[in-house]
mmCIF file of C-alpha atoms in Angstrom:
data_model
loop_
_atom_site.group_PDB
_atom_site.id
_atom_site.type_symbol
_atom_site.label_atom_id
_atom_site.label_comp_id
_atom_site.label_asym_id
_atom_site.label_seq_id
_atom_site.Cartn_x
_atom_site.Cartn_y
_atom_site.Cartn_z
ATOM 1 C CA UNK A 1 -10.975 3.943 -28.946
ATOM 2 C CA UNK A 2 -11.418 6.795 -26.399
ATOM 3 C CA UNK A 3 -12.505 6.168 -22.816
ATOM 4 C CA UNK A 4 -15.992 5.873 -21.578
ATOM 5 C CA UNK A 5 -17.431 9.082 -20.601
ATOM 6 C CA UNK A 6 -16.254 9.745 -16.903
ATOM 7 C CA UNK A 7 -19.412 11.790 -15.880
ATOM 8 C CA UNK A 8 -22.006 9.760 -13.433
ATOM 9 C CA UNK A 9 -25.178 11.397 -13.113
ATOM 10 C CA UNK A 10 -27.772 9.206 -11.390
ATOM 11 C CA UNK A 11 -30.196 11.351 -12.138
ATOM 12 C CA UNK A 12 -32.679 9.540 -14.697
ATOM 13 C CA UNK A 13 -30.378 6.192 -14.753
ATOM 14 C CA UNK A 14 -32.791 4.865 -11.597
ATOM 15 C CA UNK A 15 -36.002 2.979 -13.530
ATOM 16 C CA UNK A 16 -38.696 0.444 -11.334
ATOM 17 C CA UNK A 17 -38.505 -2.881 -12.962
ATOM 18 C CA UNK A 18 -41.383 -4.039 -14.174
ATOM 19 C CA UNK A 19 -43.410 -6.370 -12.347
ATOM 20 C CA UNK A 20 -42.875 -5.983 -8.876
ATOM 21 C CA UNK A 21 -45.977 -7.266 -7.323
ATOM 22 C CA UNK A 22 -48.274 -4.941 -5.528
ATOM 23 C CA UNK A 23 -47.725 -4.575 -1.768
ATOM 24 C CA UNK A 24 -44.148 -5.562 -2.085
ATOM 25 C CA UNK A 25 -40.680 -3.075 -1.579
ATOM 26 C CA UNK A 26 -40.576 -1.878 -5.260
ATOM 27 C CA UNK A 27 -36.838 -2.538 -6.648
ATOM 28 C CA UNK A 28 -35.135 -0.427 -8.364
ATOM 29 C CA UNK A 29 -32.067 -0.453 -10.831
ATOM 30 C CA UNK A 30 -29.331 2.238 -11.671
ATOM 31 C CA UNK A 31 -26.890 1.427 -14.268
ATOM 32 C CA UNK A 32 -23.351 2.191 -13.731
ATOM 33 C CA UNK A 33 -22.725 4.725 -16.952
ATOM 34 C CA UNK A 34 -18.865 3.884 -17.226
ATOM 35 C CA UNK A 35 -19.342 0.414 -17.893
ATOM 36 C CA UNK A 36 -23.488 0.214 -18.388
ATOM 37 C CA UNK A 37 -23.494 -3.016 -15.741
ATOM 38 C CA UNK A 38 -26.565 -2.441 -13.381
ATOM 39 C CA UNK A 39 -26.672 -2.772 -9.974
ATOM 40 C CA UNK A 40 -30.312 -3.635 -8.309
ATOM 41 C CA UNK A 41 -31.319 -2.333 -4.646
ATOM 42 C CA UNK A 42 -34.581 -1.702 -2.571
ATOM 43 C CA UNK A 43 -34.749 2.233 -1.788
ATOM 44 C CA UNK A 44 -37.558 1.640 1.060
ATOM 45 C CA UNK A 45 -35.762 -1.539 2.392
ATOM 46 C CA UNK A 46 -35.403 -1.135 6.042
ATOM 47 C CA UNK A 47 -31.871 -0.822 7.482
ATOM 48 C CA UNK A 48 -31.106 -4.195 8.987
ATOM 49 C CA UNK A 49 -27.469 -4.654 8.772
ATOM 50 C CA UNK A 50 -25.186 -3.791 12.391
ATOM 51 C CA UNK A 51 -21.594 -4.523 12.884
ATOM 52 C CA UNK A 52 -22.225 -5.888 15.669
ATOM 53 C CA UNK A 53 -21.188 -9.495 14.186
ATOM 54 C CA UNK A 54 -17.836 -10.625 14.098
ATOM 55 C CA UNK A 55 -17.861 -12.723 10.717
ATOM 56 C CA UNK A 56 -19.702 -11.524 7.915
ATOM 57 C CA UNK A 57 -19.659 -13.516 4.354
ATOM 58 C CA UNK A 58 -21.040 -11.647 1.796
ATOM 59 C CA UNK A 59 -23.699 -13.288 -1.036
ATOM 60 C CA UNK A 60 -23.720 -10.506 -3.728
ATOM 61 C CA UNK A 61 -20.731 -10.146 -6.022
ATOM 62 C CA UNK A 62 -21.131 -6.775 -6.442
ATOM 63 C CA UNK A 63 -17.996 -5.030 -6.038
ATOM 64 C CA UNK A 64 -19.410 -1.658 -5.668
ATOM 65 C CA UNK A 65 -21.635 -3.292 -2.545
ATOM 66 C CA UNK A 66 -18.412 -5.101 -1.365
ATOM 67 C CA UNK A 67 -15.343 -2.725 -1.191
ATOM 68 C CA UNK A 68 -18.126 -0.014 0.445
ATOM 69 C CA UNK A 69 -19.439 -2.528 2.801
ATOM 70 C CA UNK A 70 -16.182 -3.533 3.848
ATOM 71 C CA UNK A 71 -15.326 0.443 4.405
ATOM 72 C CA UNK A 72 -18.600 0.352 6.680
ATOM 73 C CA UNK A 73 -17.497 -2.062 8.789
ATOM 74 C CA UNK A 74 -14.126 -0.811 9.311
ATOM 75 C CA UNK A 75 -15.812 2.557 10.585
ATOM 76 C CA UNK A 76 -18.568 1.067 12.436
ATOM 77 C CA UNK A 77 -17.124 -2.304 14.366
ATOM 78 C CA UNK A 78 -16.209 -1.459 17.477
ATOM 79 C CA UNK A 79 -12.323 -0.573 17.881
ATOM 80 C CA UNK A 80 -11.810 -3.535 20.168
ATOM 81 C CA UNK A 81 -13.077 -6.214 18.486
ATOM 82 C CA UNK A 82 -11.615 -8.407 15.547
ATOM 83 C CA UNK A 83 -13.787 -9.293 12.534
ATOM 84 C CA UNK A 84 -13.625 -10.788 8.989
ATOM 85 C CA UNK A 85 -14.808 -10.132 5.895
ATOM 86 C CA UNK A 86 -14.892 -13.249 2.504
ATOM 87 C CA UNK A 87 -16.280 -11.836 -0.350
ATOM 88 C CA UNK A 88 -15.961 -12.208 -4.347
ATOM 89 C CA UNK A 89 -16.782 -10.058 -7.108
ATOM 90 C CA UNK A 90 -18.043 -10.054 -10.793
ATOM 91 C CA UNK A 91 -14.479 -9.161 -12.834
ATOM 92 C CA UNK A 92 -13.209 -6.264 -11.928
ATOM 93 C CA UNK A 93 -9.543 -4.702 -11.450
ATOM 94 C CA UNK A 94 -8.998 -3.059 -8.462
ATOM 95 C CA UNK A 95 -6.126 -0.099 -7.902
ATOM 96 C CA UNK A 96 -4.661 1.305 -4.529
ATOM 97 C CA UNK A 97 -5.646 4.198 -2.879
ATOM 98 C CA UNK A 98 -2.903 6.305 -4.444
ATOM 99 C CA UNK A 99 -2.130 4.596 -7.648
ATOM 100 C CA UNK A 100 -1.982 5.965 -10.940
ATOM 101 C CA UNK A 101 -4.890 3.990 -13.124
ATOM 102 C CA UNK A 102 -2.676 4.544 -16.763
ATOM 103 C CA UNK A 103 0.405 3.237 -15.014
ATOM 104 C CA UNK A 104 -1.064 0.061 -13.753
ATOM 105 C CA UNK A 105 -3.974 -0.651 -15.942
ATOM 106 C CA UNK A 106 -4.295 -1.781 -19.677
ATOM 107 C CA UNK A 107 -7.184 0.132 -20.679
ATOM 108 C CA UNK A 108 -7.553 -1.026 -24.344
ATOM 109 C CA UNK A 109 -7.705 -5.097 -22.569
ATOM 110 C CA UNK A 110 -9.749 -3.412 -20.014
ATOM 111 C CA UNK A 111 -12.694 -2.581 -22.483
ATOM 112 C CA UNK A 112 -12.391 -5.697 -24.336
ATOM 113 C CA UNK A 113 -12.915 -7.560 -21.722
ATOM 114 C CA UNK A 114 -15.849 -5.260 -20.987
ATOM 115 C CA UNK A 115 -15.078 -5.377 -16.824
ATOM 116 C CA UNK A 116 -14.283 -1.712 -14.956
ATOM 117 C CA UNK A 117 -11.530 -0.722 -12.954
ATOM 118 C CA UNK A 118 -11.992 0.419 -8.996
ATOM 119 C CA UNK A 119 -9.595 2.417 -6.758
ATOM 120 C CA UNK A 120 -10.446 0.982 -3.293
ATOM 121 C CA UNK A 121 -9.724 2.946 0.066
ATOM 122 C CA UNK A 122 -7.094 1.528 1.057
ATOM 123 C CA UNK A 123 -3.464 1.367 -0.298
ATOM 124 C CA UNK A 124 -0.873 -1.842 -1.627
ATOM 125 C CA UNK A 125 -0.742 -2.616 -5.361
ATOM 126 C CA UNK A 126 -3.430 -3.005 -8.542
ATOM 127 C CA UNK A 127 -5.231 -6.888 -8.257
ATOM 128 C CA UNK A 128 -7.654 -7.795 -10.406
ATOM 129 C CA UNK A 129 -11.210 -10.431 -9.428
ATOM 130 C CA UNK A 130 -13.674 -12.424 -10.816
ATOM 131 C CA UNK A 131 -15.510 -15.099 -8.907
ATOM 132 C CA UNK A 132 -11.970 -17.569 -9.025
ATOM 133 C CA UNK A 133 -11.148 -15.181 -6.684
ATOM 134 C CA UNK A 134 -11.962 -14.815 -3.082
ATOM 135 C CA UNK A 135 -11.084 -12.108 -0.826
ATOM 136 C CA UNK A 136 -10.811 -11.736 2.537
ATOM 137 C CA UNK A 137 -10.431 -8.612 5.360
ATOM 138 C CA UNK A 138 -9.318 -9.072 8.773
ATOM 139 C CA UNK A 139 -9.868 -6.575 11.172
ATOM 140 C CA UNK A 140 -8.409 -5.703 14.582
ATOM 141 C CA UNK A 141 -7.723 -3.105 17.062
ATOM 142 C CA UNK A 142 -4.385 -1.174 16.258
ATOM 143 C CA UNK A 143 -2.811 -1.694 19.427
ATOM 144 C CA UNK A 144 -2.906 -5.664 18.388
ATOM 145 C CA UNK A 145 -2.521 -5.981 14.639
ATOM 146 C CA UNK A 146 0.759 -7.642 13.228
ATOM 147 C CA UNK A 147 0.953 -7.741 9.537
ATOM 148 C CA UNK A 148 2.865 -11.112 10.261
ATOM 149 C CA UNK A 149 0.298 -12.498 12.523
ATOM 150 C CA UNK A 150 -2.703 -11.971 10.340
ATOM 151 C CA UNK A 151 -0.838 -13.790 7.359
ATOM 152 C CA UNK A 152 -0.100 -16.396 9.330
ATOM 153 C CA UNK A 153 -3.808 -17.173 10.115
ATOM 154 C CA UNK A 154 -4.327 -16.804 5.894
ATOM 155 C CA UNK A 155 -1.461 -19.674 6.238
ATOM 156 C CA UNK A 156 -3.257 -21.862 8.319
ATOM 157 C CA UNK A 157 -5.818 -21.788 6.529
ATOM 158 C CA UNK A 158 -4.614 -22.421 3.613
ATOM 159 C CA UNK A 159 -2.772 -25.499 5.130
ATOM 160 C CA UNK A 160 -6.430 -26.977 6.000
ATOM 161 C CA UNK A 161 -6.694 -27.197 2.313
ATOM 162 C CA UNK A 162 -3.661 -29.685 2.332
ATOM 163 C CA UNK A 163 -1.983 -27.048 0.290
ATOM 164 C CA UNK A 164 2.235 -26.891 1.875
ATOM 165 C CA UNK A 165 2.888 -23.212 1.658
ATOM 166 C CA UNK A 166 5.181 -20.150 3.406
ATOM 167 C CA UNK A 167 4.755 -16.662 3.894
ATOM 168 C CA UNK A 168 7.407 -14.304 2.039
ATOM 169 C CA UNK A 169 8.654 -11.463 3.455
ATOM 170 C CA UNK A 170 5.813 -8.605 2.217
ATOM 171 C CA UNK A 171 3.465 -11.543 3.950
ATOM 172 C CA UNK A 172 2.151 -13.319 1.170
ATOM 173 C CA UNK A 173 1.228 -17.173 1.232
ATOM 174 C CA UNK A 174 3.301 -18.898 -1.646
ATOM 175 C CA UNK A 175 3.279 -22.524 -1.834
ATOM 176 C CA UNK A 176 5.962 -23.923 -3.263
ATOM 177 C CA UNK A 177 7.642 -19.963 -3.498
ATOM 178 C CA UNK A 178 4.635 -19.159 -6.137
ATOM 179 C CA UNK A 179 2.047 -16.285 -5.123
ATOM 180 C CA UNK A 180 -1.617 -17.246 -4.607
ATOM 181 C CA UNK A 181 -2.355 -14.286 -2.667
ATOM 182 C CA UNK A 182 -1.398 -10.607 -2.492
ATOM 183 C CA UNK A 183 -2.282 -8.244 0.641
ATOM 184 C CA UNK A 184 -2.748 -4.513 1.484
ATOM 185 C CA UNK A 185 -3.230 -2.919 4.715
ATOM 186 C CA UNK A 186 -5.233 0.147 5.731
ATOM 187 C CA UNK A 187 -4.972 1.523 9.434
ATOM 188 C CA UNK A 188 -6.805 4.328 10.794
ATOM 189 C CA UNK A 189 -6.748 6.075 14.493
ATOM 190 C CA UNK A 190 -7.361 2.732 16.994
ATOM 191 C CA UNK A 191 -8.413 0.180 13.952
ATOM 192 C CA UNK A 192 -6.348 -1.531 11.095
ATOM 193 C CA UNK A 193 -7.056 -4.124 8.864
ATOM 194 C CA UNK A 194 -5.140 -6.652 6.672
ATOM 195 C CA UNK A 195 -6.858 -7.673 3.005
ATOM 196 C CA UNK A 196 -6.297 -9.754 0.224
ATOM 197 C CA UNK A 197 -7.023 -12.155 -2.457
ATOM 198 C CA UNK A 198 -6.630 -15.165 -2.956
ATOM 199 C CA UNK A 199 -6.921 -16.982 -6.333
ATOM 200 C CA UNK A 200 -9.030 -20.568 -6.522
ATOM 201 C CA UNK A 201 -9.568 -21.171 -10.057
ATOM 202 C CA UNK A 202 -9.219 -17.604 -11.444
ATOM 203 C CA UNK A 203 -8.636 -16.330 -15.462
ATOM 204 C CA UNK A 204 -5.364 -15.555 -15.170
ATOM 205 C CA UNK A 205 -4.660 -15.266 -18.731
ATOM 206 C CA UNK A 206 -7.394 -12.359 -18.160
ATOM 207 C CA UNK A 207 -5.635 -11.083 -15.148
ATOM 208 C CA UNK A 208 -2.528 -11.079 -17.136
ATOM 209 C CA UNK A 209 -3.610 -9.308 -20.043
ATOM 210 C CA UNK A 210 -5.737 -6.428 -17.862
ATOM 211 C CA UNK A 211 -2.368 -5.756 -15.744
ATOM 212 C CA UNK A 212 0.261 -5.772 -18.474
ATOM 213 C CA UNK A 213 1.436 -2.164 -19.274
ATOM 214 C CA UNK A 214 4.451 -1.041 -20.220
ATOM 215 C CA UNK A 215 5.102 2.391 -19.734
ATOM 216 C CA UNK A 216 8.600 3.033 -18.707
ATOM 217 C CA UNK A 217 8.486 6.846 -19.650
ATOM 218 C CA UNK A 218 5.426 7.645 -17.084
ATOM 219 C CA UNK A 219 6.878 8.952 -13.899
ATOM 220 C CA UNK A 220 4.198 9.083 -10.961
ATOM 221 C CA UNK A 221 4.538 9.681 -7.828
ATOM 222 C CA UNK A 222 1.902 7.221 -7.146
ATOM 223 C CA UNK A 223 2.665 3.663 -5.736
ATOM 224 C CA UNK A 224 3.730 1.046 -8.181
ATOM 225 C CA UNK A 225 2.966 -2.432 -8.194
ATOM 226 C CA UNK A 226 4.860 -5.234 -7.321
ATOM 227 C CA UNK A 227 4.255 -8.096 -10.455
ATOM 228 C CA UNK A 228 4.884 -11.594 -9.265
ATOM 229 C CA UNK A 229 4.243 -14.782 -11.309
ATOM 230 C CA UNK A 230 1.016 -16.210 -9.774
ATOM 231 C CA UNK A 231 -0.939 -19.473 -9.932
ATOM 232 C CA UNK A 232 -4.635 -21.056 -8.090
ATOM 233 C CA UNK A 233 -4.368 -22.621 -5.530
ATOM 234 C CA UNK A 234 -6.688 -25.422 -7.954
ATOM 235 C CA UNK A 235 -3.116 -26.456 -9.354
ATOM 236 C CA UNK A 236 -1.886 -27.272 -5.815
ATOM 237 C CA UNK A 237 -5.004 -29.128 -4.969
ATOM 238 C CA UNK A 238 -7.999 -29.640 -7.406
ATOM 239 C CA UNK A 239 -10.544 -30.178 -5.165
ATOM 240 C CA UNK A 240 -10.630 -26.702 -3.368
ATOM 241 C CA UNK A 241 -13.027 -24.401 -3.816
ATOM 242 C CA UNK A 242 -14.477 -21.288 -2.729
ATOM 243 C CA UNK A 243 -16.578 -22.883 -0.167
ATOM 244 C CA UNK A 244 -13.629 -24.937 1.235
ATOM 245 C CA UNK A 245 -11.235 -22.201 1.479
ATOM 246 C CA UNK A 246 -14.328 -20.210 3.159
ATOM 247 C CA UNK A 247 -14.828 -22.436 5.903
ATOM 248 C CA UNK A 248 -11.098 -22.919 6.365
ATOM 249 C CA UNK A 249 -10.623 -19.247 6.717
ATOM 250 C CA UNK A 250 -13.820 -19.024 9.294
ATOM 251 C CA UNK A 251 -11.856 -21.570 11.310
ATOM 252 C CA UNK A 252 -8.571 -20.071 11.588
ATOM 253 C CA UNK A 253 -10.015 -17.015 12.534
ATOM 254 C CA UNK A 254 -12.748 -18.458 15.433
ATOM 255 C CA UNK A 255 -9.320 -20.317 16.694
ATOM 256 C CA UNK A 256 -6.791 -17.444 16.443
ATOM 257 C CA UNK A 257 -9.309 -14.986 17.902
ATOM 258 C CA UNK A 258 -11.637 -17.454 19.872
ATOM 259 C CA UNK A 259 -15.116 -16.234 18.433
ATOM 260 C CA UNK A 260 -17.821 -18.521 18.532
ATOM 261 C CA UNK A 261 -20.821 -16.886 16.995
ATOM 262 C CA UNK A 262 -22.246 -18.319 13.623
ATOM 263 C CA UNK A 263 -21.598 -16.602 10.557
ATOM 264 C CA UNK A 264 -23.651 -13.494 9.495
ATOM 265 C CA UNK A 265 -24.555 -13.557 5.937
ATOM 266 C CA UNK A 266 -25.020 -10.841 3.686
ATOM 267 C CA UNK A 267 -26.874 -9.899 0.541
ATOM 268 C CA UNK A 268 -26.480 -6.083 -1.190
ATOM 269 C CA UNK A 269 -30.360 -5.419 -0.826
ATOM 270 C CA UNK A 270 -29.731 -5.200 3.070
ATOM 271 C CA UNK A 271 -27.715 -1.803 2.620
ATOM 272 C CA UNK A 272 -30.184 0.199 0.710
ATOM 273 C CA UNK A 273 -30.881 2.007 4.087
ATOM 274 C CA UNK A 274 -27.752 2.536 5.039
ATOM 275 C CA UNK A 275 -26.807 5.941 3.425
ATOM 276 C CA UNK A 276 -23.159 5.705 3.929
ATOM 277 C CA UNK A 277 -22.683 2.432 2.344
ATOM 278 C CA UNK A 278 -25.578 3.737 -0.924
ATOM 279 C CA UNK A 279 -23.515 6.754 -1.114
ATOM 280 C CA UNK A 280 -20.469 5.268 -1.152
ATOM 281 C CA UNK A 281 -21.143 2.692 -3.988
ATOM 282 C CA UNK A 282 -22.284 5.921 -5.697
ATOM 283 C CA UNK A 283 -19.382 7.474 -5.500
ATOM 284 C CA UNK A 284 -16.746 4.419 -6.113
ATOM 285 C CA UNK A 285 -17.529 4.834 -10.439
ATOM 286 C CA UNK A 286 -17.414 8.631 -10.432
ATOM 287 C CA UNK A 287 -15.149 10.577 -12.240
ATOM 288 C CA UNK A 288 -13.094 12.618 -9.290
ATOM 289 C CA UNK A 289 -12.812 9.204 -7.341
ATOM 290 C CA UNK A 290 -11.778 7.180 -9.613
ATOM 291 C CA UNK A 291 -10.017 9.274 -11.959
ATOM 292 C CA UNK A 292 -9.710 12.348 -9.581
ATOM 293 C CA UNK A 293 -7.318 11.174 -7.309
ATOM 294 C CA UNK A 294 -4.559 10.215 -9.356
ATOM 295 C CA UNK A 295 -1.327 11.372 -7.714
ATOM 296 C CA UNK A 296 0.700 13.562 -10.114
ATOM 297 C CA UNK A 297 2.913 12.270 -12.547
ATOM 298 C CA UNK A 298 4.529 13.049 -16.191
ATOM 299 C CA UNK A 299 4.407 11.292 -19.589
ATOM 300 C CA UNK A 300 6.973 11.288 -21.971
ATOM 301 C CA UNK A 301 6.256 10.076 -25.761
ATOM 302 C CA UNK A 302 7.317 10.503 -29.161
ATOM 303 C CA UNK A 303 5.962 10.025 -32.694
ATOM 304 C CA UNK A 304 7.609 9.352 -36.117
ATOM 305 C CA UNK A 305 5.422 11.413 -38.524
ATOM 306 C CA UNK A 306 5.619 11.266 -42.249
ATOM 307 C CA UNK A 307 6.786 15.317 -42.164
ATOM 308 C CA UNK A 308 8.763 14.737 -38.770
ATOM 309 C CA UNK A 309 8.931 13.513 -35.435
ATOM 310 C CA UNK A 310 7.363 14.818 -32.176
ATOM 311 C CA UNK A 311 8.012 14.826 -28.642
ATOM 312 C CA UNK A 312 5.662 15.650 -26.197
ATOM 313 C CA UNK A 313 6.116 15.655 -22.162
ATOM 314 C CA UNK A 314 2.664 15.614 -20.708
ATOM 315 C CA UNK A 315 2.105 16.644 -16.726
ATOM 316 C CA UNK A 316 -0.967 15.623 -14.940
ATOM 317 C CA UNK A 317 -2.136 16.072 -11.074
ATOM 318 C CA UNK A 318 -5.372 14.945 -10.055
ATOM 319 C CA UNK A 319 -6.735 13.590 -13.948
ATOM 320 C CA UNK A 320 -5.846 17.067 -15.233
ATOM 321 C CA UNK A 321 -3.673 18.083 -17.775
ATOM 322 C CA UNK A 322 -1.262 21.088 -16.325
ATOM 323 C CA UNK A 323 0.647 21.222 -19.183
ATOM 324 C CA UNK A 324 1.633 19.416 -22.527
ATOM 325 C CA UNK A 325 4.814 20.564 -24.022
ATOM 326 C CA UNK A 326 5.368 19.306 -27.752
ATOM 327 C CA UNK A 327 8.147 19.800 -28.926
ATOM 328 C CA UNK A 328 9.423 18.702 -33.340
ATOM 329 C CA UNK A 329 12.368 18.794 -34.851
ATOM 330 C CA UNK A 330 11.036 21.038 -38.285
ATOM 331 C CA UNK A 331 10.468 24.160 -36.328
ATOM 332 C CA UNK A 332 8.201 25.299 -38.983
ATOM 333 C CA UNK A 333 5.622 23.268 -36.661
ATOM 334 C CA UNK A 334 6.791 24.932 -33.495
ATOM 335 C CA UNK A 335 3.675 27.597 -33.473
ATOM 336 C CA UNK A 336 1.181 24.843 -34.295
ATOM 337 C CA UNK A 337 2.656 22.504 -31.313
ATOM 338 C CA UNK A 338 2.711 25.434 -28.650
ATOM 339 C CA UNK A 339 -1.081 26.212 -29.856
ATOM 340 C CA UNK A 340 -2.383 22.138 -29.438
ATOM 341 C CA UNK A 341 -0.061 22.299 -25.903
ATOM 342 C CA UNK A 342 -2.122 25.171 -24.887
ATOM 343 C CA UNK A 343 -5.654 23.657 -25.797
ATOM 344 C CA UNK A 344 -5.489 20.554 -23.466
ATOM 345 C CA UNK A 345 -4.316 22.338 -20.470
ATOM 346 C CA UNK A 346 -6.706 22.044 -18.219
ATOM 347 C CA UNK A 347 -8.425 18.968 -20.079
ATOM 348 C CA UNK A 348 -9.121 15.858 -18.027
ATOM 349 C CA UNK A 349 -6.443 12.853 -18.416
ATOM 350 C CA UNK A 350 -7.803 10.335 -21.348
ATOM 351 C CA UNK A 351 -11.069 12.793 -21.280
ATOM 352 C CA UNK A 352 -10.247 14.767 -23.817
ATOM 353 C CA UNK A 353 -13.585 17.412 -24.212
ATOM 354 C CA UNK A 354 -14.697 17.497 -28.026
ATOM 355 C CA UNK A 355 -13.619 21.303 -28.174
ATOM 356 C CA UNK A 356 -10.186 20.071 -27.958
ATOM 357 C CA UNK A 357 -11.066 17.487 -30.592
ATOM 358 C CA UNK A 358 -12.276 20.324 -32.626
ATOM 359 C CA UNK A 359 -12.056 19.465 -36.627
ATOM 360 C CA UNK A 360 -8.793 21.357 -37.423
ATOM 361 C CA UNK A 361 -7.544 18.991 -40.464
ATOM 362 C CA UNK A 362 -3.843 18.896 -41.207
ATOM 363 C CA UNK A 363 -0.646 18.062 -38.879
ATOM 364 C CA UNK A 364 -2.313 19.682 -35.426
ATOM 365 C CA UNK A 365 -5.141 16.517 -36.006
ATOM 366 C CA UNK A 366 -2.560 13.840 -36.653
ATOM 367 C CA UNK A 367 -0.709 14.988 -33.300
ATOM 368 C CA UNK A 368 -3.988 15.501 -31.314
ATOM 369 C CA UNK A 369 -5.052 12.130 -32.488
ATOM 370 C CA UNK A 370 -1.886 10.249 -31.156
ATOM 371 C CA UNK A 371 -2.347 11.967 -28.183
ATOM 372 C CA UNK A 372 -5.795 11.173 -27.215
ATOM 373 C CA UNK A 373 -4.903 7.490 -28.232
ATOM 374 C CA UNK A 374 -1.550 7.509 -25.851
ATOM 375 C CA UNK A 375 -4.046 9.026 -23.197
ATOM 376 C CA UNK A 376 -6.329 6.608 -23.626
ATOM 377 C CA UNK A 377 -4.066 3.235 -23.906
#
């Protein structure tokens, strides 16, 4: 099965729901055309939320909402001042910064499951939620952040839960030398932060099957994962939940950093006037962010036909094909090959446009079908 179309056009996907009673903020709804999931905002709701706060805990599972309003923050809190961030999200697998999406993704799980992939802003390895999950972002002033000391607080916090754990060397809390958590770190000018997950009662026979791929012939120049066995932190101690690991994490951080002000809570309809937080949940599904920014890399595969094999050696930069060199051992098919090479230059990654699916019958079909299929897995 090919991928979803990657084009997002917002124009005519935005629809009042019925009903909204008159005098009140009419809501809106624009569905996400990658996945068809909609996402539900106010676009006369006044702008209300600051980052003025220094612990926010968001309400909406959204991850569009989430990883942009965690981006906000980062760019708005004042450089001097810590903060976090607890959130969860609806399932979801989310890639680095400068990942390659076919080297850490299963895309045929991926749309069984029916859940989408993200490529967040900042960098580390592919993770995927769901609402087992929670996730949390610490922020701090560059001059003050230690990757070490931020994991420790995760540790304490952790220890509340009368959970025995350690930190490994990338800073990860493992109890009993299993990971429950895995971390990436973004820092920018005078402000980094520290972010991760850590799984409660997560799928993780979903999580497995979404992040197993095997493709030992695609070189990238992206950054690969690091797989690690995992378990929840529900098999160290049953009785913790998201709401206990929440307040254990709000504690750690108002001793570590010595804030005292209550928690700020947040729902999604609170950023519909904020245009850089509405933008960038727009822009979080589209094609050249998610797909777009793919780092360059090169495919090797090869096919056992009935009338021979072929070999082809496919080089992408950015979700575009630069070339496709296919290559058989009847050179009788030579032409044929160099002609199909020639039509998906220029085609997007796992996009393939239906010109270069034209109806062409024969041998050049049976290859261009394997290919769109290897693209597409």
């Amino acid at each position: 099965m090919p991928l979803p179309h990657p084009s997002v056009n917002f124009q005519g996907l935005v629809k009042t729901i019925p009903g909204t009673a008159p005098g009140q903020t009419p809501i809106h709804e624009v569905e996400n055309p990658l996945y068809g999931r909609p996402r539900h905002f106010s676009t006369f709701h006044p702008p209300s939320l600051t980052a003025k706060h220094s612990i926010y805990v968001s309400q909406s599972s959204d991850p569009y909402f989430n990883l942009t309003f965690e981006d906000w923050l980062f760019k708005e809190k004042p450089t001097e001042e810590p903060l976090l961030l607890i959130y969860r999200n609806e399932p979801c697998v989310v890639i680095g910064r400068n990942q390659n999406p076919w080297k850490e993704v299963n895309f045929p799980a991926l749309r069984r499951a029916t859940i989408p992939f993200i490529r967040r802003r900042s960098g580390g390895g592919t993770v995927y939620h769901d609402m087992g999950n929670t996730n949390f972002s610490i922020h701090l002033p560059r001059s003050s952040f230690n990757r070490h000391a931020t994991a420790q607080l995760v540790l304490r916090a952790v220890r509340l839960l009368d959970i025995d754990a350690r930190v490994n060397e990338r800073n990860d809390v493992c109890p009993s030398g299993i990971h429950v958590s895995g971390s990436a770190y973004k820092i920018v000018k005078g402000r980094a932060y520290h972010h991760g997950t850590m799984l409660i009662s997560s799928q993780l026979g979903t999580l497995g099957d979404v992040l197993h791929v095997s493709k030992e012939t695609m070189v990238t120049r992206g950054v690969a994962s690091v797989r690690s066995p995992v378990k929840n932190l529900q098999e160290f101690n049953p009785t913790v939940s998201h709401d206990k690991f929440v307040r254990a994490m709000v504690q750690s951080f108002r001793e570590e950093y010595h804030v005292e002000e209550p928690v700020r809570y947040v729902e999604a309809s609170e950023a519909a006037g904020v245009a850089y937080i509405r933008d960038g949940m727009a822009e979080l599904p589209e094609w050249n962010w998610a797909f777009g920014q793919t780092p360059e890399f090169t495919y090797s595969i090869s096919r056992a036909f009935e009338w021979g094999d072929v070999t082809a050696k496919i080089h992408s930069k950015h979700g575009v094909i630069l070339s496709c060199s296919l290559m058989a051992e009847d050179t009788s098919n030579s032409e044929m090959l160099e002609r199909l090479g020639r039509e998906l230059e220029g085609q997007k990654y796992g996009f393939l446009s239906e010109e270069a699916r034209c109806d062409s019958g024969g041998r050049i079909q049976e290859v261009r079908q394997w290919l769109t299929e290897a693209m597409g897995s």
